[in-house]
Short mmCIF file of C-alpha atoms in Angstrom, two decimals:
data_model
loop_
_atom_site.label_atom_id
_atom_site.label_comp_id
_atom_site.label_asym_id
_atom_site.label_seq_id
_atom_site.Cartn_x
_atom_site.Cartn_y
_atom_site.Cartn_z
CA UNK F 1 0.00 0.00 0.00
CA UNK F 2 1.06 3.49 -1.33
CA UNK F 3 2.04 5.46 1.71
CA UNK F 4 0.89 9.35 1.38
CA UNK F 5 1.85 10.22 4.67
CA UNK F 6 5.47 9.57 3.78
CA UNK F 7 4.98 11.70 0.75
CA UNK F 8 3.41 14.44 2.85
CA UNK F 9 6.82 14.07 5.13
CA UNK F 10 9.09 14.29 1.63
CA UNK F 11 7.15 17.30 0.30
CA UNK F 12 7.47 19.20 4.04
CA UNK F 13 11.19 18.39 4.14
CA UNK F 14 11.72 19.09 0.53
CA UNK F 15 13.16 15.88 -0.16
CA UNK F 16 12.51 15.79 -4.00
CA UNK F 17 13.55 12.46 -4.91
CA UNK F 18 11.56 10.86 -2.72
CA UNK F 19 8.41 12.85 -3.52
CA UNK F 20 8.68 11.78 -6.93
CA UNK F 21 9.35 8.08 -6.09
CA UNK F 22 6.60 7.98 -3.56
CA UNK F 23 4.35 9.80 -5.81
CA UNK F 24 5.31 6.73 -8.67
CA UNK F 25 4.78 3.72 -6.40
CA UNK F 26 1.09 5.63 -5.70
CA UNK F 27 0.21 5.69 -8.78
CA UNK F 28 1.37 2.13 -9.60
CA UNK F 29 -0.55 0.89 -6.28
CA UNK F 30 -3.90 2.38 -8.41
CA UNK F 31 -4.59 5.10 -5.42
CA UNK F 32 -6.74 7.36 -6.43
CA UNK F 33 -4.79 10.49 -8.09
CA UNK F 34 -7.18 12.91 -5.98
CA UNK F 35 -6.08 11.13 -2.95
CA UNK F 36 -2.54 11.22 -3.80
CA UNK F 37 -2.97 14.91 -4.60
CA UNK F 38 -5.02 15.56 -1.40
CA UNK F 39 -3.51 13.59 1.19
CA UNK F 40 0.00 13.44 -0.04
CA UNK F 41 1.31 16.64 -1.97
CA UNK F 42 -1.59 19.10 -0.90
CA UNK F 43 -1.65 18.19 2.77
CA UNK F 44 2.70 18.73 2.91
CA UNK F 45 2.73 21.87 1.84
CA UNK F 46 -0.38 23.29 3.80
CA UNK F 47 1.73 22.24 6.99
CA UNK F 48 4.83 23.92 5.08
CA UNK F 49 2.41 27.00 4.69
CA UNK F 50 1.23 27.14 8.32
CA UNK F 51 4.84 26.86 9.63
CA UNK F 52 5.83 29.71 7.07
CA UNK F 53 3.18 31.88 8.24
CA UNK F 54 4.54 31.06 12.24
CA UNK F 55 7.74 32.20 11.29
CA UNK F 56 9.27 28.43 11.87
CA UNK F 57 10.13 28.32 8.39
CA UNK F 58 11.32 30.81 6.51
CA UNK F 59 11.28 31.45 2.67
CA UNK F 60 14.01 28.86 1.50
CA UNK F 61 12.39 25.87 3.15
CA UNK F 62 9.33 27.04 1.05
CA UNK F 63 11.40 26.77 -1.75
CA UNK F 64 12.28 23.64 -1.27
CA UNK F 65 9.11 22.01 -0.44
CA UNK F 66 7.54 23.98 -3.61
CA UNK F 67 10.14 22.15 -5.67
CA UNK F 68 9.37 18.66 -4.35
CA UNK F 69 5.80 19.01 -5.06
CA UNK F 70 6.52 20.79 -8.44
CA UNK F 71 8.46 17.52 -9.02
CA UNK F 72 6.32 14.84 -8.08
CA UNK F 73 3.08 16.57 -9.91
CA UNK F 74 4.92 15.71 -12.97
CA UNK F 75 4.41 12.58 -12.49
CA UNK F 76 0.47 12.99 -10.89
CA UNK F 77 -0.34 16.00 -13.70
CA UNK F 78 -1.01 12.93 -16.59
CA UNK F 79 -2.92 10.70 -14.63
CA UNK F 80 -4.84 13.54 -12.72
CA UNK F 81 -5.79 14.48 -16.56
CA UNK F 82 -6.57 11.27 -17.44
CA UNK F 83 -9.37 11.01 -14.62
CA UNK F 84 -10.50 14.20 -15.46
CA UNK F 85 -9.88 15.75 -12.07
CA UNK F 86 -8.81 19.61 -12.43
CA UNK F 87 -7.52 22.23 -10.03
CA UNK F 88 -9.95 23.66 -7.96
CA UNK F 89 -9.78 27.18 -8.42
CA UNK F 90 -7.73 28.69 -11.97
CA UNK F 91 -5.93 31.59 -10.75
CA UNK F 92 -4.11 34.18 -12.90
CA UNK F 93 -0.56 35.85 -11.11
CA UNK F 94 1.32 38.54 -11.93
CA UNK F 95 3.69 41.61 -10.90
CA UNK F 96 1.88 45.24 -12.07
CA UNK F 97 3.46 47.23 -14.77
CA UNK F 98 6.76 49.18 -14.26
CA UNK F 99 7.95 46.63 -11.77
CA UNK F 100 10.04 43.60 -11.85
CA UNK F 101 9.77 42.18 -8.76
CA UNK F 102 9.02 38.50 -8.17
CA UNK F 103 9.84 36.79 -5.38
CA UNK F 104 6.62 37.43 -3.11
CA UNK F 105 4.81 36.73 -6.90
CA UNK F 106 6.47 33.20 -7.06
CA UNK F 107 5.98 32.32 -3.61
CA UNK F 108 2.07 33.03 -3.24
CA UNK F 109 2.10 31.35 -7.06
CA UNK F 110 3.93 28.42 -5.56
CA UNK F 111 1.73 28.47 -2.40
CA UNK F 112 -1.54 28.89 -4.49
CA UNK F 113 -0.46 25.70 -6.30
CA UNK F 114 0.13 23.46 -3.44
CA UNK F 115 -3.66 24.59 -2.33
CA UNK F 116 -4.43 22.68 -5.75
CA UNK F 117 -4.98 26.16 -7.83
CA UNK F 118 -4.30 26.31 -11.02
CA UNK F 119 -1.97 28.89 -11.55
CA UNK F 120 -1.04 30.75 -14.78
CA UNK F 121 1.82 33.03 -13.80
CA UNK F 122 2.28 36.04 -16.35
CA UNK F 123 5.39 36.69 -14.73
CA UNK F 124 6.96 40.90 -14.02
CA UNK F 125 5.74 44.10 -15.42
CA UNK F 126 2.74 43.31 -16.57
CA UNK F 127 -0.26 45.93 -18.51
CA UNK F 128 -3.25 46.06 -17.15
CA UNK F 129 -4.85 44.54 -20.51
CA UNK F 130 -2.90 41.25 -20.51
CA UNK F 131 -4.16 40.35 -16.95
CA UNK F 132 -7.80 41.23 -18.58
CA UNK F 133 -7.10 38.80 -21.55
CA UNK F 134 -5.55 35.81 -19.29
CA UNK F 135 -8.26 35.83 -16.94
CA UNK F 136 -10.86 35.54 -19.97
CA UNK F 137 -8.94 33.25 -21.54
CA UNK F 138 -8.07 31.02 -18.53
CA UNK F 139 -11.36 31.83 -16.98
CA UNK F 140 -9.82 32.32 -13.49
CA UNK F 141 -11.56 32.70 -10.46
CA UNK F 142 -8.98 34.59 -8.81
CA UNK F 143 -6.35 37.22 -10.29
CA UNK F 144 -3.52 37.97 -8.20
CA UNK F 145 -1.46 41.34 -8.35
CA UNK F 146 1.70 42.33 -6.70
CA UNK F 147 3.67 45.44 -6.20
CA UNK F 148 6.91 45.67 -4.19
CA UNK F 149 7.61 49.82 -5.61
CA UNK F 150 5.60 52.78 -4.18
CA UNK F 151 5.98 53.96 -7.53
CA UNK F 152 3.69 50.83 -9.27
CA UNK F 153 0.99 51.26 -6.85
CA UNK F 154 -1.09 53.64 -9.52
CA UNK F 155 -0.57 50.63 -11.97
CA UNK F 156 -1.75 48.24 -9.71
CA UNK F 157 -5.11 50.69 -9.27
CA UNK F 158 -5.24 50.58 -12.96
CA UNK F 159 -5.02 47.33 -13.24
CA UNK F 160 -8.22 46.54 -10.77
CA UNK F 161 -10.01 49.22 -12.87
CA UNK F 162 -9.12 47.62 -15.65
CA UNK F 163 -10.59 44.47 -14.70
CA UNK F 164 -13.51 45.53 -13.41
CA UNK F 165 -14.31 47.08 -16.75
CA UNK F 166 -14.07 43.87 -18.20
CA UNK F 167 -17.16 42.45 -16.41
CA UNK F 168 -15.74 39.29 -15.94
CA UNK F 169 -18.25 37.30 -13.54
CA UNK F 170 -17.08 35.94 -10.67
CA UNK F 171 -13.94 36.66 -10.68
CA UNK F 172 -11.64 38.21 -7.55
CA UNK F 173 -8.90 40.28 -7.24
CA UNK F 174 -5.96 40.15 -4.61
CA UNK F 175 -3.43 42.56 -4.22
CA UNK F 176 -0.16 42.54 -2.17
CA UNK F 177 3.38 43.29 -1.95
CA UNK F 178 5.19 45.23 0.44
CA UNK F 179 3.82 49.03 0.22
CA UNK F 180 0.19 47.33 -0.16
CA UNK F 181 -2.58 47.75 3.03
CA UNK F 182 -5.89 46.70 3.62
CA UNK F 183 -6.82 50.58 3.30
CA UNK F 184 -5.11 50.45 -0.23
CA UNK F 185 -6.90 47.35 -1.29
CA UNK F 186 -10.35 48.50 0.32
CA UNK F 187 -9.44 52.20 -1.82
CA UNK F 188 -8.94 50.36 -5.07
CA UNK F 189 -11.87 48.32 -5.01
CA UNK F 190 -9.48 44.31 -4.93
CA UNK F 191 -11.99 41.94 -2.90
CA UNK F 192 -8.83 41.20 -0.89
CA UNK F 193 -5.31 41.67 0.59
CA UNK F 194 -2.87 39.05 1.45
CA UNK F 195 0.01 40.46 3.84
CA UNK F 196 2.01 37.25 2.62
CA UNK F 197 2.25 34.44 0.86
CA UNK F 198 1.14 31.93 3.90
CA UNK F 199 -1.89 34.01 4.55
CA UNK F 200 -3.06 34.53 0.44
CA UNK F 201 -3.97 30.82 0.42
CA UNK F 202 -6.92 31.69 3.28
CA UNK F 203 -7.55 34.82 1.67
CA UNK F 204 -8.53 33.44 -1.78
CA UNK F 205 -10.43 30.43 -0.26
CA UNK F 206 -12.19 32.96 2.10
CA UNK F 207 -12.97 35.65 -1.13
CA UNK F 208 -14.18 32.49 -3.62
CA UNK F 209 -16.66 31.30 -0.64
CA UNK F 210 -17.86 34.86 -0.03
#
């Protein structure tokens, strides 16, 4: 018998190898892929994201565990397709025009992933209008915007503007990034504000149930 508890302990310690080889025998021992997914990959970095957001781990160890379970969904992606399971949520990431800053991007895209989002990451300085034609395209529930600069902030406002304009249904926008508040996001009109990655996992389950 397949055992996901072991995977959960090789995606929390980051132990790639072993994510992927536990991942394998899973799938060859006919476990469900949800379960796998679930109770294996999902459930290691959820504790990896609650230590984060304690402060017992720090941004490297997310890293690491990130990589494992990038890793071993290689080798669950396929079959999850096959059984026509998707991601729960689709959620569109990116850093606002006129700034290249990434690393808070990556890690709420990386954290967002291990929550079992689908995450299509547009990368750094991105216009308003290509975060408008991803989340059509992708038909996201969530769109994700980050500033680190003062200076991007207005860009950022554009951006939620810019979206609104659209009339997409249902979808939600988080902001964040250093200079970003909870006065900022209420001024702009974003349905919410993550101070950090750990927390923009509750914050998007908490603004898709609203």
């Amino acid at each position: 018998m397949a055992d996901l508890s072991a995977l959960q302990q090789a995606v929390i310690k980051g132990d790639r190898a072993n994510a992927v080889k536990l991942t394998q025998e899973a799938v060859n021992a006919k476990v469900s892929p949800k379960e796998i997914l679930d109770q294996g990959l999902v459930a290691g970095m959820a504790v990896v994201g609650a230590r984060f957001k304690k402060n017992e781990v720090f941004v490297p160890e997310v890293l690491i565990a990130a990589r494992a379970m990038k890793e071993a969904m290689g080798v669950l992606e396929p079959v999850l397709a096959k059984a026509g399971i998707k991601p729960a949520h689709t959620a569109v990431i990116g850093t606002v025009q006129g700034d290249l800053h990434d690393i808070g991007k990556n890690l709420v895209a990386m954290m967002w992933k291990g929550a079992n989002f689908g995450v299509i990451d547009l990368g750094t300085n991105v216009p308003p209008e290509k975060f408008v034609e991803a989340a059509k395209q992708h038909q996201a529930n969530v769109v994700g915007l980050s500033a680190l600069l003062t200076t991007t902030m207005p860009a950022m406002k554009k951006t939620v503007e810019a979206i609104k304009a659209a009339n997409l249904p249902g979808v939600k926008i988080l902001v964040g990034g250093a200079p970003i508040t909870q006065a900022f996001a209420n001024e702009v009109g974003a349905d919410g504000f993550a101070p950090d990655a750990a927390t923009a996992v509750d914050v998007a389950k908490k603004v898709l149930a609203a």
